Structure formats: C-alpha cells, structure tokens
Protein backbone atom coordinates (compact mmCIF):
# COMPACT_ATOMS: atom_id res chain seq x y z
CA UNK A 1 -23.71 -8.42 -11.36
CA UNK A 2 -26.12 -6.28 -10.14
CA UNK A 3 -23.83 -4.58 -7.96
CA UNK A 4 -21.52 -4.10 -11.20
CA UNK A 5 -24.36 -2.62 -13.67
CA UNK A 6 -25.37 -0.32 -10.15
CA UNK A 7 -22.31 1.11 -10.36
CA UNK A 8 -21.78 1.31 -14.35
CA UNK A 9 -24.86 3.20 -14.20
CA UNK A 10 -24.14 5.32 -11.51
CA UNK A 11 -20.65 6.39 -13.59
CA UNK A 12 -23.29 8.09 -16.31
CA UNK A 13 -24.85 10.04 -13.55
CA UNK A 14 -21.53 11.29 -12.42
CA UNK A 15 -20.50 12.11 -16.34
CA UNK A 16 -24.01 13.80 -16.58
CA UNK A 17 -24.11 15.79 -14.06
CA UNK A 18 -20.48 17.26 -14.24
CA UNK A 19 -21.60 18.13 -17.58
CA UNK A 20 -24.78 19.88 -16.97
CA UNK A 21 -24.58 21.57 -13.78
CA UNK A 22 -21.28 22.15 -13.26
CA UNK A 23 -17.96 23.90 -14.53
CA UNK A 24 -15.86 20.48 -14.23
CA UNK A 25 -14.90 17.81 -17.04
CA UNK A 26 -14.93 14.06 -16.35
CA UNK A 27 -11.24 12.85 -16.97
CA UNK A 28 -11.43 9.09 -15.66
CA UNK A 29 -11.80 7.17 -12.74
CA UNK A 30 -8.73 6.86 -10.24
CA UNK A 31 -9.85 3.86 -7.72
CA UNK A 32 -12.87 1.77 -6.26
CA UNK A 33 -12.50 1.56 -2.61
CA UNK A 34 -14.48 -0.33 -0.36
CA UNK A 35 -17.50 2.39 -0.06
CA UNK A 36 -16.18 4.68 -2.49
CA UNK A 37 -15.47 5.42 -6.33
CA UNK A 38 -12.73 8.30 -7.15
CA UNK A 39 -12.65 10.03 -10.46
CA UNK A 40 -10.07 12.49 -11.94
CA UNK A 41 -11.83 15.52 -12.76
CA UNK A 42 -10.11 19.26 -14.18
CA UNK A 43 -11.86 22.70 -14.12
CA UNK A 44 -13.13 24.03 -17.47
CA UNK A 45 -12.00 27.14 -16.60
CA UNK A 46 -8.44 26.90 -14.52
CA UNK A 47 -7.65 23.57 -16.31
CA UNK A 48 -6.88 22.45 -12.53
CA UNK A 49 -7.29 19.01 -11.63
CA UNK A 50 -9.32 17.67 -8.93
CA UNK A 51 -10.97 14.51 -7.50
CA UNK A 52 -14.05 13.69 -7.25
CA UNK A 53 -15.35 10.92 -4.89
CA UNK A 54 -18.80 9.39 -4.47
CA UNK A 55 -20.25 6.42 -2.14
CA UNK A 56 -20.36 3.29 -3.84
CA UNK A 57 -24.02 3.28 -5.05
CA UNK A 58 -25.12 -0.18 -3.30
CA UNK A 59 -24.30 1.37 -0.16
CA UNK A 60 -26.90 4.60 -0.71
CA UNK A 61 -29.15 3.24 1.49
CA UNK A 62 -27.13 2.16 4.23
CA UNK A 63 -27.39 5.00 7.22
CA UNK A 64 -24.33 4.14 9.09
CA UNK A 65 -22.36 4.17 5.85
CA UNK A 66 -23.34 7.41 4.86
CA UNK A 67 -22.51 8.54 8.14
CA UNK A 68 -19.03 7.28 7.84
CA UNK A 69 -18.66 8.61 4.10
CA UNK A 70 -19.94 12.33 5.62
CA UNK A 71 -17.51 11.64 8.51
CA UNK A 72 -14.61 11.63 6.01
CA UNK A 73 -15.71 14.91 4.22
CA UNK A 74 -15.93 16.68 7.91
CA UNK A 75 -12.49 15.54 8.99
CA UNK A 76 -10.92 16.32 5.95
CA UNK A 77 -12.42 19.87 6.68
CA UNK A 78 -10.79 20.04 10.39
CA UNK A 79 -7.72 18.75 9.12
CA UNK A 80 -6.96 22.10 7.14
CA UNK A 81 -3.48 20.93 6.09
CA UNK A 82 -1.08 21.00 3.47
CA UNK A 83 -0.27 17.88 3.54
CA UNK A 84 -3.98 16.23 2.89
CA UNK A 85 -6.22 17.02 0.24
CA UNK A 86 -8.88 19.96 0.87
CA UNK A 87 -12.82 19.91 0.36
CA UNK A 88 -13.97 22.26 -2.41
CA UNK A 89 -17.59 21.60 -2.52
CA UNK A 90 -20.07 18.18 -1.55
CA UNK A 91 -23.17 17.17 -2.57
CA UNK A 92 -25.94 14.83 -4.14
CA UNK A 93 -25.97 12.80 -7.35
CA UNK A 94 -29.14 10.75 -7.60
CA UNK A 95 -29.36 10.22 -3.94
CA UNK A 96 -25.80 9.30 -3.74
CA UNK A 97 -22.89 11.76 -1.50
CA UNK A 98 -20.19 13.34 -3.19
CA UNK A 99 -17.75 15.54 -2.60
CA UNK A 100 -14.86 17.63 -4.60
CA UNK A 101 -11.25 17.52 -3.24
CA UNK A 102 -7.98 19.00 -4.38
CA UNK A 103 -5.93 16.38 -6.41
CA UNK A 104 -2.45 15.78 -5.44
CA UNK A 105 -0.45 14.59 -8.27
CA UNK A 106 2.24 12.63 -6.42
CA UNK A 107 3.67 8.95 -6.72
CA UNK A 108 2.75 6.59 -4.16
CA UNK A 109 4.91 4.93 -2.55
CA UNK A 110 3.34 1.84 -3.97
CA UNK A 111 4.29 2.68 -7.17
CA UNK A 112 7.85 4.12 -6.02
CA UNK A 113 8.41 0.48 -4.98
CA UNK A 114 6.01 -2.29 -6.95
CA UNK A 115 5.70 -0.33 -10.22
CA UNK A 116 9.42 1.87 -10.56
CA UNK A 117 11.84 -0.11 -8.36
CA UNK A 118 12.57 2.27 -6.41
CA UNK A 119 14.77 1.51 -3.56
CA UNK A 120 15.34 3.24 0.00
CA UNK A 121 18.08 2.73 2.05
CA UNK A 122 18.30 2.22 6.04
CA UNK A 123 18.64 5.90 6.13
CA UNK A 124 16.22 7.07 3.60
CA UNK A 125 13.41 5.05 5.31
CA UNK A 126 13.90 6.18 8.48
CA UNK A 127 14.09 10.28 7.64
CA UNK A 128 10.56 9.42 5.72
CA UNK A 129 9.40 7.99 8.73
CA UNK A 130 10.57 10.56 10.55
CA UNK A 131 8.42 13.16 7.96
CA UNK A 132 5.29 10.69 8.30
CA UNK A 133 5.24 10.63 12.27
CA UNK A 134 6.11 14.15 12.28
CA UNK A 135 2.91 15.22 10.43
CA UNK A 136 0.36 11.38 12.50
CA UNK A 137 1.77 13.76 15.88
CA UNK A 138 -0.48 16.93 14.07
CA UNK A 139 -3.18 15.10 12.63
CA UNK A 140 -3.24 13.25 16.57
CA UNK A 141 -3.13 16.30 17.96
CA UNK A 142 -6.25 17.57 16.31
CA UNK A 143 -7.79 14.84 17.82
CA UNK A 144 -7.68 12.52 14.35
CA UNK A 145 -6.24 9.38 13.86
CA UNK A 146 -6.34 7.87 10.00
CA UNK A 147 -6.04 4.35 10.65
CA UNK A 148 -5.01 3.48 7.09
CA UNK A 149 -1.86 4.54 6.72
CA UNK A 150 -0.34 2.15 4.09
CA UNK A 151 1.63 2.50 1.13
CA UNK A 152 -0.82 3.29 -1.39
CA UNK A 153 -2.07 6.28 0.58
CA UNK A 154 0.88 7.81 1.36
CA UNK A 155 2.58 10.21 -1.40
CA UNK A 156 5.45 11.97 -2.09
CA UNK A 157 6.56 14.91 -4.21
CA UNK A 158 9.08 17.53 -4.31
CA UNK A 159 10.40 15.20 -1.32
CA UNK A 160 7.17 16.53 0.44
CA UNK A 161 5.00 13.43 1.80
CA UNK A 162 1.04 13.36 1.45
CA UNK A 163 -1.61 11.35 3.09
CA UNK A 164 -4.97 10.49 0.93
CA UNK A 165 -7.77 7.79 1.76
CA UNK A 166 -9.33 9.07 5.23
CA UNK A 167 -12.48 6.58 4.33
CA UNK A 168 -11.14 4.72 7.59
CA UNK A 169 -10.36 7.89 9.05
CA UNK A 170 -12.24 8.68 12.63
CA UNK A 171 -11.83 10.75 16.20
CA UNK A 172 -9.25 9.50 18.59
CA UNK A 173 -10.96 7.65 21.68
CA UNK A 174 -8.71 8.62 24.54
CA UNK A 175 -10.44 5.94 26.76
CA UNK A 176 -8.93 3.03 25.17
CA UNK A 177 -7.03 0.56 26.65
CA UNK A 178 -3.59 -0.71 24.91
CA UNK A 179 -3.95 -3.99 26.65
CA UNK A 180 -7.14 -4.96 25.61
CA UNK A 181 -6.98 -4.14 21.83
CA UNK A 182 -7.50 -6.99 19.55
CA UNK A 183 -6.86 -5.42 15.78
CA UNK A 184 -4.59 -2.82 16.21
CA UNK A 185 -5.26 -2.22 12.54
CA UNK A 186 -8.61 -0.83 13.78
CA UNK A 187 -7.76 0.71 17.14
CA UNK A 188 -9.50 4.61 17.30
CA UNK A 189 -6.02 5.69 18.71
CA UNK A 190 -2.41 6.22 17.86
CA UNK A 191 -2.20 2.67 18.28
CA UNK A 192 -4.21 2.21 14.54
CA UNK A 193 -1.52 4.64 12.73
CA UNK A 194 1.82 3.35 14.69
CA UNK A 195 1.01 -0.25 13.30
CA UNK A 196 0.49 1.18 10.02
CA UNK A 197 3.68 3.14 10.19
CA UNK A 198 5.64 0.31 11.33
CA UNK A 199 4.42 -1.75 8.34
CA UNK A 200 5.50 1.09 6.58
CA UNK A 201 8.51 1.20 7.66
CA UNK A 202 8.92 -2.37 6.44
CA UNK A 203 7.86 -2.15 3.12
CA UNK A 204 10.49 0.74 2.49
CA UNK A 205 13.36 -1.32 4.07
CA UNK A 206 12.76 -4.48 2.37
CA UNK A 207 12.50 -2.53 -1.14
CA UNK A 208 16.41 -3.14 -1.13
CA UNK A 209 16.45 -6.66 0.64
CA UNK A 210 17.15 -9.50 -2.19
CA UNK A 211 16.91 -13.14 -1.04
CA UNK A 212 20.00 -15.18 -0.55
CA UNK A 213 18.29 -18.85 0.70
CA UNK A 214 14.88 -20.01 -0.25
CA UNK A 215 13.57 -20.46 3.23
CA UNK A 216 11.65 -17.78 4.30
CA UNK A 217 12.71 -16.03 7.65
CA UNK A 218 10.88 -13.54 9.76
CA UNK A 219 11.70 -9.62 9.14
CA UNK A 220 14.64 -9.55 12.09
CA UNK A 221 16.13 -12.02 10.35
CA UNK A 222 16.31 -11.06 6.23
CA UNK A 223 16.71 -7.33 7.49
CA UNK A 224 19.69 -7.41 9.25
CA UNK A 225 18.58 -4.34 10.87
CA UNK A 226 20.87 -2.58 13.72
CA UNK A 227 19.17 -3.82 17.02
CA UNK A 228 17.88 -0.25 18.42
CA UNK A 229 15.80 -0.35 14.73
CA UNK A 230 14.74 -4.08 15.34
CA UNK A 231 13.67 -3.00 18.68
CA UNK A 232 11.66 0.70 17.58
CA UNK A 233 10.18 -1.71 14.57
CA UNK A 234 8.63 -4.06 17.06
CA UNK A 235 7.54 -1.38 19.41
CA UNK A 236 5.64 0.16 16.67
CA UNK A 237 4.33 -3.43 16.09
CA UNK A 238 3.38 -4.16 19.47
CA UNK A 239 5.72 -7.11 19.22
CA UNK A 240 7.44 -5.19 22.27
CA UNK A 241 6.04 -2.41 24.68
CA UNK A 242 3.91 -0.11 23.08
CA UNK A 243 4.58 3.12 22.35
CA UNK A 244 2.30 5.59 24.16
CA UNK A 245 2.16 8.13 21.71
CA UNK A 246 2.99 9.30 18.08
CA UNK A 247 5.04 11.72 20.20
CA UNK A 248 7.04 9.17 22.13
CA UNK A 249 7.41 6.95 18.91
CA UNK A 250 8.77 10.68 17.01
CA UNK A 251 11.06 10.99 19.98
CA UNK A 252 12.72 7.52 20.29
CA UNK A 253 13.22 7.15 16.43
CA UNK A 254 16.93 6.06 15.89
CA UNK A 255 18.22 8.21 14.51
CA UNK A 256 21.60 7.96 14.18
CA UNK A 257 20.84 5.60 11.19
CA UNK A 258 19.30 8.25 9.59
CA UNK A 259 20.59 11.51 7.27
CA UNK A 260 19.01 14.81 7.97
CA UNK A 261 17.53 14.93 4.78
CA UNK A 262 16.45 12.41 1.95
C-alpha cells in the first residue's frame, strides 16, 4: 500500500514537472514495469508524442538500480538506430531519474496476436523472425544484448519492426561460455536474445494453431512443422546445439519455407 501511495505521489510530481518546467503536456500512463513507469506525453509546439520513463519511486535509494537505469539511457544513446527509440533528454524529478524518448506508434505482437486475433503463417513467421535477427545482429555488433525480446517489446509499423524497453539490456560479455549458462534469459551474450527469439517465433507460429485434442502435447507435436524448422527452433531454445552467434542463426535460417516479404 505504501509503495502504491508513493507511486501515485510521483505521478503528480511528473505532471507538475511537465507543466511548470517543459514544453510537454501529460497525456496518460503507458505502463509499469519492475523498475520503471512510462508515460505518454506531447510536445505543445509540434504536437509530436514522446515517452517519459522514470525509475520507480521505491527504488530511488538503491544505487545499483539507479546505475542500471542510467545504463539503459546510455545504451539507447549508443545504439542510435531507427529501429529503437532515441533519447531526447534526461534529468531528475524529485530525486527520481527520468528520460524522454521517441514514441513509436506501432502495434506490439502481443496486441496483434492476443487482442486483435492476427495470425501468422509459417512463411510470414520466418520472414518476420529474419528481420528481427537482422536487427539483432547489428545490435550485437555494437556490443549490446537486449535480454528481453518478448512479444510486448517488439512492434511493427508499415512492415518495419521496432524494439523497445531496454531496461534489461547490457553490454555483451565475450568471456561467457555457453555450456555453463544456467538461465539463458539473463545471459549477457547472444544466447539470451536467440533464446527469446525462439519463443517469439513460437508465438507467431501458434497464432494459427487450433487444438484438436484435449491432451497437451509438445510444440514439436502440436505445430507439425517441417523438420528443418523444428531443428532450427530447438537450436534457438538450447534443445539442440546452440548457435555460436546471431550471425550464424541468421545465416542458417530455413528460408526455403519463408517468402521474401511479409
């Protein structure tokens, strides 16, 4: 309850800060994560929309989390690609760090699948995953791993993919050995992003699946995919030999089952 009251209090601080110190106006709260809160705001002159993200109030005295929040800002600045939001400005509101970034007015794959009921065929799913991998290769070449490539964090607009929420991103640790990774989701190397991409691809493929029996089966049994596709996904999910890099995963995609465009 105290935590909720603290966050409600800081909502008011954010609104007051925008009104009294900036050319932006508050529109609405976009979402709350483990470490931060995001708001949709609008520039009063251009009427262009942006996102203000702040650290949660309850974390303001935790130096490690403050460092992590500042790392997120630093990484976004270093990435500098059209597929990710650009940082516009940063600062503090009542001792809470925040930054303002571009608002990408796209649709997440979570919304597309679960809210709007969109479906993705095998060839579409592979083509979309190829585009995602192409971006991830660029990201890894910049020495950065996202570590949270879930369907709420991947958007599409005009057939172009965008990646948001770099709150768990980190620099790549080249000294990590794949065989000793306990939790692939949190690995600070390519394994993490490829593991998430494997699950992302499965979400796309399951969008066309309708159960025919009540008994739950493995995805290999339920989806009835071509053997090369099954083998490829198993490697992404560490059920087979792991890929040595995102470049290798991209080069070995079974694209004979994918069209060149969505």
